[in-house]
Tab-separated table of N, CA and C in Angstrom:
chain	number	residue	atom	x	y	z
A	1	MET	N	34.118	9.067	9.914
A	1	MET	CA	33.200	9.825	10.835
A	1	MET	C	33.776	9.711	11.841
A	2	ASN	N	34.358	11.011	12.446
A	2	ASN	CA	33.838	10.543	14.407
A	2	ASN	C	32.648	11.503	14.719
A	3	LEU	N	32.443	11.775	15.955
A	3	LEU	CA	31.267	12.056	16.306
A	3	LEU	C	30.856	13.485	16.223
A	4	MET	N	31.849	14.619	16.629
A	4	MET	CA	32.134	15.663	16.191
A	4	MET	C	31.932	16.255	14.650
A	5	GLU	N	32.281	15.020	13.365
A	5	GLU	CA	31.574	14.855	12.209
A	5	GLU	C	30.150	15.015	12.059
A	6	TRP	N	30.364	14.203	12.518
A	6	TRP	CA	28.610	13.966	13.032
A	6	TRP	C	27.361	14.219	13.393
A	7	ILE	N	28.087	15.198	14.326
A	7	ILE	CA	27.206	15.606	14.797
A	7	ILE	C	27.209	17.138	14.228
A	8	ARG	N	28.189	17.866	13.897
A	8	ARG	CA	28.410	19.186	12.881
A	8	ARG	C	29.414	18.909	11.647
A	9	PRO	N	27.914	18.526	10.894
A	9	PRO	CA	28.599	18.112	9.362
A	9	PRO	C	29.897	19.331	9.299
A	10	THR	N	30.124	19.357	7.754
A	10	THR	CA	31.654	20.500	7.449
A	10	THR	C	30.893	20.724	6.114
A	11	LEU	N	30.209	20.036	5.285
A	11	LEU	CA	29.703	20.331	3.910
A	11	LEU	C	28.772	20.696	4.386
A	12	THR	N	28.410	22.296	3.206
A	12	THR	CA	26.990	22.605	2.678
A	12	THR	C	26.778	22.963	1.662
A	13	VAL	N	25.787	22.405	1.253
A	13	VAL	CA	25.160	22.256	0.121
A	13	VAL	C	23.534	23.249	0.258
A	14	GLU	N	23.643	24.288	-0.733
A	14	GLU	CA	22.382	25.063	-0.732
A	14	GLU	C	21.919	25.661	-2.623
A	15	ALA	N	20.515	24.976	-2.654
A	15	ALA	CA	19.680	25.267	-3.391
A	15	ALA	C	19.056	25.891	-3.419
A	16	HIS	N	17.725	26.298	-4.789
A	16	HIS	CA	16.594	27.151	-4.264
A	16	HIS	C	15.590	26.499	-3.679
A	17	CYS	N	15.717	25.569	-3.170
A	17	CYS	CA	14.977	25.031	-2.993
A	17	CYS	C	15.304	23.434	-1.720
A	18	ASP	N	16.806	23.845	-1.561
A	18	ASP	CA	17.146	22.776	-0.568
A	18	ASP	C	17.523	21.536	-1.467
A	19	LEU	N	17.328	21.170	-2.375
A	19	LEU	CA	17.506	20.379	-3.088
A	19	LEU	C	17.302	20.650	-4.601
A	20	PRO	N	17.993	20.403	-5.845
A	20	PRO	CA	18.020	21.026	-7.292
A	20	PRO	C	16.898	19.810	-7.318
A	21	CYS	N	15.813	20.346	-7.503
A	21	CYS	CA	14.492	19.890	-8.172
A	21	CYS	C	14.083	20.038	-9.506
A	22	GLY	N	14.681	20.785	-10.248
A	22	GLY	CA	14.321	21.097	-11.744
A	22	GLY	C	13.055	21.724	-12.436
A	23	ILE	N	12.807	22.641	-10.837
A	23	ILE	CA	12.055	23.534	-11.621
A	23	ILE	C	12.414	24.821	-11.356
A	24	TYR	N	11.886	25.395	-12.197
A	24	TYR	CA	13.494	27.055	-13.210
A	24	TYR	C	11.793	27.765	-13.844
A	25	ASP	N	11.824	28.937	-13.295
A	25	ASP	CA	11.070	29.497	-14.643
A	25	ASP	C	11.381	30.905	-13.992
A	26	PRO	N	11.775	32.511	-15.294
A	26	PRO	CA	12.629	33.135	-14.949
A	26	PRO	C	11.313	34.068	-14.339
A	27	GLU	N	9.654	33.196	-14.779
A	27	GLU	CA	9.048	34.356	-13.531
A	27	GLU	C	9.108	35.256	-12.641
A	28	GLN	N	9.300	33.703	-11.457
A	28	GLN	CA	9.798	34.225	-10.185
A	28	GLN	C	10.442	35.242	-10.254
A	29	ALA	N	11.814	35.490	-11.182
A	29	ALA	CA	12.266	36.733	-10.608
A	29	ALA	C	11.878	38.225	-11.499
A	30	ARG	N	11.133	37.755	-12.664
A	30	ARG	CA	10.124	38.688	-13.303
A	30	ARG	C	8.783	39.361	-12.423
A	31	ILE	N	8.019	38.613	-11.621
A	31	ILE	CA	6.831	39.033	-10.432
A	31	ILE	C	8.267	40.042	-9.735
A	32	GLU	N	8.997	39.433	-9.382
A	32	GLU	CA	9.696	40.392	-8.101
A	32	GLU	C	10.730	41.713	-8.330
A	33	ALA	N	11.146	42.007	-9.933
A	33	ALA	CA	11.306	42.586	-10.419
A	33	ALA	C	9.959	43.655	-11.113
A	34	GLU	N	9.469	43.074	-11.310
A	34	GLU	CA	8.006	44.498	-11.445
A	34	GLU	C	7.332	44.790	-10.161
A	35	SER	N	7.459	44.417	-8.853
A	35	SER	CA	6.885	44.741	-7.651
A	35	SER	C	8.695	45.865	-7.362
A	36	VAL	N	9.340	45.319	-7.729
A	36	VAL	CA	10.470	46.703	-7.170
A	36	VAL	C	10.221	48.091	-8.044
A	37	TYR	N	10.076	48.333	-10.069
A	37	TYR	CA	9.345	48.852	-10.495
A	37	TYR	C	8.773	50.106	-9.888
A	38	ASN	N	7.371	49.209	-9.428
A	38	ASN	CA	6.301	49.813	-9.472
A	38	ASN	C	6.404	50.560	-7.696
A	39	ILE	N	7.810	49.903	-6.573
A	39	ILE	CA	7.759	50.293	-5.027
A	39	ILE	C	8.385	51.024	-5.965
A	40	ILE	N	9.551	51.671	-7.079
A	40	ILE	CA	9.864	52.932	-6.959
A	40	ILE	C	9.502	53.743	-7.495
A	41	LYS	N	8.290	53.614	-8.466
A	41	LYS	CA	7.626	54.727	-8.437
A	41	LYS	C	6.504	55.160	-7.643
A	42	LYS	N	5.831	54.372	-6.147
A	42	LYS	CA	5.126	54.684	-5.592
A	42	LYS	C	6.216	55.646	-5.190
A	43	TYR	N	7.816	55.130	-4.724
A	43	TYR	CA	8.976	56.294	-3.504
A	43	TYR	C	8.887	57.226	-4.219
A	44	ASN	N	8.929	57.730	-5.453
A	44	ASN	CA	9.328	58.667	-6.717
A	44	ASN	C	8.019	59.713	-6.212
A	45	ASP	N	6.960	59.146	-6.473
A	45	ASP	CA	5.059	59.802	-5.800
A	45	ASP	C	5.313	60.217	-4.183
A	46	SER	N	5.731	59.756	-3.928
A	46	SER	CA	5.314	59.945	-2.351
A	46	SER	C	6.055	61.480	-1.399
A	47	LYS	N	6.234	61.990	-1.048
A	47	LYS	CA	6.440	62.832	0.384
A	47	LYS	C	6.969	62.230	1.489
A	48	ASP	N	6.154	61.440	2.118
A	48	ASP	CA	6.216	60.744	3.097
A	48	ASP	C	7.418	60.452	3.567
A	49	GLU	N	8.178	60.415	4.402
A	49	GLU	CA	9.819	60.220	4.442
A	49	GLU	C	9.460	58.719	5.348
A	50	VAL	N	8.619	58.346	6.255
A	50	VAL	CA	8.484	57.225	6.602
A	50	VAL	C	8.520	56.257	5.524
A	51	TYR	N	7.006	56.566	4.919
A	51	TYR	CA	7.118	55.649	3.163
A	51	TYR	C	8.196	55.283	2.577
A	52	ARG	N	8.687	56.759	2.509
A	52	ARG	CA	9.768	56.302	1.640
A	52	ARG	C	10.648	55.640	1.965
A	53	GLN	N	11.395	55.770	3.165
A	53	GLN	CA	11.590	54.383	3.977
A	53	GLN	C	12.059	53.092	4.220
A	54	ARG	N	10.499	52.808	4.184
A	54	ARG	CA	10.079	51.695	4.013
A	54	ARG	C	9.986	50.956	2.541
A	55	ALA	N	10.027	52.123	1.669
A	55	ALA	CA	9.477	51.764	0.309
A	55	ALA	C	11.235	51.341	-0.305
A	56	ILE	N	12.561	51.635	0.219
A	56	ILE	CA	13.044	51.453	-0.008
A	56	ILE	C	13.734	49.740	0.183
A	57	ILE	N	13.733	49.320	2.244
A	57	ILE	CA	13.529	48.429	2.312
A	57	ILE	C	13.101	47.510	1.828
A	58	ILE	N	12.240	47.459	1.451
A	58	ILE	CA	10.971	46.827	0.584
A	58	ILE	C	11.836	46.581	-0.991
A	59	LYS	N	12.111	47.564	-1.291
A	59	LYS	CA	13.190	47.353	-2.715
A	59	LYS	C	13.995	46.223	-2.741
A	60	GLU	N	14.800	46.780	-2.247
A	60	GLU	CA	16.082	46.574	-1.545
A	60	GLU	C	15.964	44.519	-1.983
A	61	GLU	N	14.845	44.595	-0.916
A	61	GLU	CA	13.933	42.624	-0.529
A	61	GLU	C	14.020	42.405	-1.598
A	62	ARG	N	12.948	42.787	-2.434
A	62	ARG	CA	12.604	42.644	-3.513
A	62	ARG	C	13.545	42.137	-4.321
A	63	ALA	N	14.363	42.989	-5.078
A	63	ALA	CA	15.466	43.192	-5.887
A	63	ALA	C	16.552	41.627	-5.575
A	64	GLU	N	16.488	41.849	-3.843
A	64	GLU	CA	17.222	40.395	-3.843
A	64	GLU	C	16.802	38.899	-4.095
A	65	LEU	N	15.710	39.337	-4.125
A	65	LEU	CA	14.545	37.664	-4.037
A	65	LEU	C	15.031	37.552	-5.296
A	66	ALA	N	14.220	38.536	-6.393
A	66	ALA	CA	15.255	38.949	-8.089
A	66	ALA	C	16.362	38.517	-8.542
A	67	LYS	N	17.381	38.989	-8.004
A	67	LYS	CA	18.829	38.400	-7.558
A	67	LYS	C	19.314	36.769	-7.749
A	68	HIS	N	18.412	36.476	-6.928
A	68	HIS	CA	17.824	34.497	-6.302
A	68	HIS	C	17.742	34.240	-6.828
A	69	HIS	N	17.330	34.416	-8.083
A	69	HIS	CA	16.379	33.890	-8.527
A	69	HIS	C	16.622	33.511	-10.358
A	70	LEU	N	17.079	34.546	-10.177
A	70	LEU	CA	17.881	34.659	-11.852
A	70	LEU	C	19.407	33.787	-11.594
A	71	ASP	N	19.911	33.968	-10.528
A	71	ASP	CA	21.328	32.661	-9.354
A	71	ASP	C	20.652	31.343	-9.947
A	72	VAL	N	19.336	31.261	-9.390
A	72	VAL	CA	19.342	29.780	-9.694
A	72	VAL	C	19.518	29.329	-10.976
A	73	LEU	N	18.724	30.730	-11.755
A	73	LEU	CA	18.801	30.035	-13.172
A	73	LEU	C	20.111	29.811	-13.583
A	74	TRP	N	20.618	30.400	-13.317
A	74	TRP	CA	22.207	30.634	-14.102
A	74	TRP	C	23.312	29.435	-13.123
A	75	SER	N	22.975	28.807	-11.340
A	75	SER	CA	24.060	28.271	-11.391
A	75	SER	C	23.538	26.718	-11.233
A	76	ASP	N	22.067	26.352	-11.415
A	76	ASP	CA	21.286	24.854	-11.694
A	76	ASP	C	20.900	24.711	-12.515
A	77	TRP	N	20.228	25.753	-13.538
A	77	TRP	CA	18.918	25.721	-14.875
A	77	TRP	C	20.316	25.573	-16.084
A	78	TYR	N	20.773	26.774	-15.831
A	78	TYR	CA	22.053	26.393	-17.384
A	78	TYR	C	23.334	25.214	-17.438
A	79	LYS	N	23.329	25.366	-18.698
A	79	LYS	CA	24.805	24.306	-18.831
A	79	LYS	C	25.301	24.642	-19.449
A	80	PRO	N	26.543	24.817	-20.384
A	80	PRO	CA	27.300	25.232	-21.135
A	80	PRO	C	26.921	24.563	-22.144
A	81	GLU	N	27.689	23.364	-21.735
A	81	GLU	CA	27.006	22.088	-22.551
A	81	GLU	C	26.264	21.723	-23.483
A	82	LYS	N	25.560	21.911	-22.134
A	82	LYS	CA	23.498	22.569	-23.023
A	82	LYS	C	22.600	23.594	-24.053
A	83	HIS	N	23.661	24.382	-23.664
A	83	HIS	CA	22.851	25.962	-23.972
A	83	HIS	C	23.556	26.618	-24.900
A	84	ASP	N	25.692	26.658	-24.110
A	84	ASP	CA	26.240	27.388	-25.424
A	84	ASP	C	26.078	27.702	-26.676
A	85	ALA	N	26.245	26.188	-27.378
A	85	ALA	CA	25.783	27.061	-29.008
A	85	ALA	C	24.757	26.889	-29.570
A	86	LYS	N	23.863	26.175	-28.634
A	86	LYS	CA	22.344	26.848	-29.304
A	86	LYS	C	21.786	28.234	-28.953
A	87	PHE	N	22.583	29.401	-27.911
A	87	PHE	CA	22.386	30.388	-27.110
A	87	PHE	C	23.202	30.616	-26.308
A	88	PRO	N	24.693	31.377	-27.566
A	88	PRO	CA	25.217	31.562	-27.229
A	88	PRO	C	25.645	32.864	-25.878
A	89	GLN	N	24.480	33.770	-26.100
A	89	GLN	CA	23.603	35.026	-25.372
A	89	GLN	C	23.458	34.958	-23.754
A	90	LEU	N	23.016	33.486	-23.616
A	90	LEU	CA	22.425	33.205	-22.069
A	90	LEU	C	23.634	33.531	-21.336
A	91	LYS	N	24.608	33.383	-21.344
A	91	LYS	CA	24.963	33.607	-20.286
A	91	LYS	C	25.505	34.940	-19.966
A	92	ASP	N	25.447	35.898	-21.081
A	92	ASP	CA	26.175	36.906	-20.717
A	92	ASP	C	24.701	37.949	-20.081
A	93	THR	N	23.699	37.328	-20.932
A	93	THR	CA	22.322	37.593	-20.217
A	93	THR	C	22.133	37.743	-19.044
A	94	LEU	N	22.151	36.353	-18.556
A	94	LEU	CA	21.762	36.117	-16.793
A	94	LEU	C	23.130	36.856	-15.858
A	95	LYS	N	24.391	37.424	-16.800
A	95	LYS	CA	25.699	38.100	-15.542
A	95	LYS	C	24.851	39.390	-15.777
A	96	GLN	N	24.245	40.096	-17.494
A	96	GLN	CA	24.065	41.166	-16.987
A	96	GLN	C	22.509	41.007	-16.142
A	97	ALA	N	21.764	40.423	-16.609
A	97	ALA	CA	20.392	40.974	-15.434
A	97	ALA	C	20.561	40.888	-13.699
A	98	VAL	N	21.462	39.651	-13.929
A	98	VAL	CA	22.028	39.782	-12.277
A	98	VAL	C	22.365	41.159	-11.607
A	99	SER	N	23.280	41.734	-12.297
A	99	SER	CA	24.333	42.746	-12.344
A	99	SER	C	23.265	43.876	-12.220
A	100	GLN	N	22.001	44.097	-13.044
A	100	GLN	CA	21.785	45.522	-13.218
A	100	GLN	C	20.829	44.950	-11.737
A	101	GLY	N	20.177	43.671	-11.545
A	101	GLY	CA	19.400	43.649	-10.091
A	101	GLY	C	20.488	44.323	-8.785
A	102	SER	N	21.793	44.612	-9.127
A	102	SER	CA	22.482	45.082	-8.136
A	102	SER	C	22.358	46.563	-8.697
A	103	LYS	N	22.389	47.107	-9.613
A	103	LYS	CA	22.079	48.644	-10.067
A	103	LYS	C	20.420	48.613	-9.171
A	104	VAL	N	19.822	48.247	-9.539
A	104	VAL	CA	18.111	48.732	-9.773
A	104	VAL	C	18.446	48.782	-7.677
A	105	LYS	N	19.144	47.627	-6.961
A	105	LYS	CA	18.365	47.413	-5.538
A	105	LYS	C	19.528	48.695	-5.215
A	106	ALA	N	20.339	49.043	-5.649
A	106	ALA	CA	21.120	50.385	-4.562
A	106	ALA	C	20.562	51.750	-5.479
A	107	SER	N	19.454	51.423	-5.909
A	107	SER	CA	18.775	52.965	-7.191
A	107	SER	C	17.234	52.964	-6.665
A	108	VAL	N	17.081	53.784	-7.254
A	108	VAL	CA	15.558	54.412	-7.537
A	108	VAL	C	14.953	54.951	-8.868
A	109	ASP	N	16.397	54.884	-9.505
A	109	ASP	CA	15.515	55.903	-11.008
A	109	ASP	C	14.817	54.319	-11.241
A	110	LEU	N	13.856	54.689	-12.368
A	110	LEU	CA	13.077	54.091	-12.597
A	110	LEU	C	13.508	53.023	-14.152
A	111	ASN	N	14.091	54.132	-14.699
A	111	ASN	CA	14.499	53.845	-15.873
A	111	ASN	C	15.694	52.176	-15.525
A	112	GLU	N	16.910	51.989	-14.705
A	112	GLU	CA	17.313	51.134	-14.079
A	112	GLU	C	16.439	49.804	-13.579
A	113	ALA	N	15.470	49.938	-13.384
A	113	ALA	CA	13.882	49.181	-13.066
A	113	ALA	C	13.411	48.289	-14.440
A	114	GLN	N	13.372	49.317	-15.194
A	114	GLN	CA	12.526	49.010	-16.700
A	114	GLN	C	14.210	48.229	-17.427
A	115	LYS	N	15.402	48.651	-17.122
A	115	LYS	CA	16.243	47.477	-17.789
A	115	LYS	C	16.838	46.501	-17.119
A	116	PHE	N	15.810	46.210	-15.823
A	116	PHE	CA	15.925	45.094	-15.498
A	116	PHE	C	14.907	44.089	-15.708
A	117	LEU	N	13.181	44.629	-16.222
A	117	LEU	CA	12.889	44.100	-16.470
A	117	LEU	C	12.927	44.089	-17.888
A	118	ASP	N	13.641	43.923	-18.709
A	118	ASP	CA	13.576	44.128	-19.942
A	118	ASP	C	14.948	42.406	-20.137
A	119	LEU	N	15.986	42.877	-18.933
A	119	LEU	CA	16.544	41.759	-19.312
A	119	LEU	C	16.133	40.645	-18.653
A	120	ILE	N	15.206	40.616	-17.788
A	120	ILE	CA	14.672	39.206	-17.647
A	120	ILE	C	14.117	39.023	-18.474
A	121	ASP	N	13.023	39.678	-19.281
A	121	ASP	CA	12.051	39.093	-20.545
A	121	ASP	C	13.735	38.497	-21.762
A	122	GLN	N	14.683	39.011	-21.835
A	122	GLN	CA	15.631	38.698	-22.703
A	122	GLN	C	16.197	36.616	-22.261
A	123	VAL	N	16.198	36.605	-20.879
A	123	VAL	CA	16.336	35.271	-20.411
A	123	VAL	C	15.146	34.800	-20.242
A	124	ASP	N	13.843	35.588	-20.280
A	124	ASP	CA	12.818	34.488	-20.697
A	124	ASP	C	12.542	34.068	-21.829
A	125	GLN	N	12.883	34.779	-22.719
A	125	GLN	CA	12.247	34.707	-24.337
A	125	GLN	C	13.483	33.290	-24.823
A	126	ILE	N	14.875	32.970	-24.224
A	126	ILE	CA	15.607	32.177	-24.134
A	126	ILE	C	15.325	30.595	-23.486
A	127	TRP	N	14.777	30.882	-22.394
A	127	TRP	CA	14.797	30.238	-21.495
A	127	TRP	C	12.932	29.161	-22.355
A	128	GLU	N	12.385	29.822	-23.279
A	128	GLU	CA	11.088	29.052	-23.698
A	128	GLU	C	12.260	28.820	-24.992
A	129	LYS	N	12.714	29.101	-25.337
A	129	LYS	CA	13.090	28.395	-26.859
A	129	LYS	C	14.223	27.324	-26.418
A	130	ALA	N	15.008	27.288	-25.228
A	130	ALA	CA	15.661	26.102	-24.741
A	130	ALA	C	14.165	25.406	-24.445
A	131	GLY	N	12.822	25.383	-24.110
A	131	GLY	CA	12.604	24.240	-23.749
A	131	GLY	C	11.384	24.733	-22.441
A	132	GLY	N	11.810	25.337	-21.816
A	132	GLY	CA	11.107	26.768	-21.074
A	132	GLY	C	9.690	25.492	-20.452
A	133	PRO	N	9.030	25.582	-20.038
A	133	PRO	CA	7.547	25.495	-19.278
A	133	PRO	C	7.954	23.354	-19.192
A	134	GLN	N	7.940	22.796	-20.973
A	134	GLN	CA	8.075	21.758	-20.982
A	134	GLN	C	8.723	20.845	-20.443
A	135	GLU	N	10.015	21.510	-20.107
A	135	GLU	CA	11.364	20.920	-19.528
A	135	GLU	C	11.770	21.173	-17.569
A	136	THR	N	11.088	22.299	-17.469
A	136	THR	CA	11.159	22.617	-15.878
A	136	THR	C	10.541	23.220	-15.082
A	137	ARG	N	8.532	22.860	-15.427
A	137	ARG	CA	7.305	22.794	-15.063
A	137	ARG	C	7.339	21.836	-15.302
A	138	VAL	N	6.583	21.866	-14.185
A	138	VAL	CA	5.413	20.896	-13.796
A	138	VAL	C	4.026	20.836	-15.017
A	139	ALA	N	3.949	19.976	-15.576
A	139	ALA	CA	2.544	20.080	-16.927
A	139	ALA	C	1.502	20.631	-15.757
A	140	ARG	N	0.569	21.449	-16.467
A	140	ARG	CA	-0.982	21.785	-15.832
A	140	ARG	C	-1.880	21.240	-16.628
A	141	PRO	N	-2.853	20.811	-16.247
A	141	PRO	CA	-4.208	19.819	-17.381
A	141	PRO	C	-4.045	21.476	-18.190
A	142	ALA	N	-4.234	20.389	-19.206
A	142	ALA	CA	-4.986	21.487	-20.582
A	142	ALA	C	-5.372	22.650	-20.829
A	143	ALA	N	-6.552	22.758	-20.080
A	143	ALA	CA	-7.278	24.068	-19.503
A	143	ALA	C	-6.990	25.115	-18.470
A	144	SER	N	-5.579	25.051	-18.223
A	144	SER	CA	-4.996	25.768	-17.579
A	144	SER	C	-3.725	26.950	-17.817
A	145	PRO	N	-3.621	27.319	-19.316
A	145	PRO	CA	-2.266	27.604	-19.424
A	145	PRO	C	-1.401	27.787	-18.289
A	146	THR	N	-0.016	28.275	-18.654
A	146	THR	CA	1.211	28.327	-17.568
A	146	THR	C	1.085	29.759	-17.443
A	147	ARG	N	0.692	30.191	-18.536
A	147	ARG	CA	1.460	31.626	-18.591
A	147	ARG	C	-0.006	32.302	-18.944
A	148	ALA	N	-0.584	34.092	-18.800
A	148	ALA	CA	-1.633	34.693	-19.406
A	148	ALA	C	-0.977	35.407	-21.235
């Protein structure tokens, strides 16, 4: 390795936490998608153009974060050799959810936002059946449920 390669490496690796930590949960995407849903409702209810412009910017940021969390599930958690036989719909559901996130990012249609939430819920149901929090989360004390 020469001095320039050492100073400025050419290989870049990315993960949701800069190290594949094994912590995955569709709830991260759902929380962002819920924000998108509520922002769209508030946008549609408002007549204040400044407020509406801010709402669009924030909605797009939240939609992008939801897509990011789904992309992490798809690229880091989903493994064809582990999931395809038992959950053949998983890959397509993840793909549809990410695509729906793009639609929601470019829309203020509440129905599109609901479709996004529904797809995330489908991913979550499969994630739960595939081991969910037992495999991809740090266990909490017995008195503290991981979800309500």
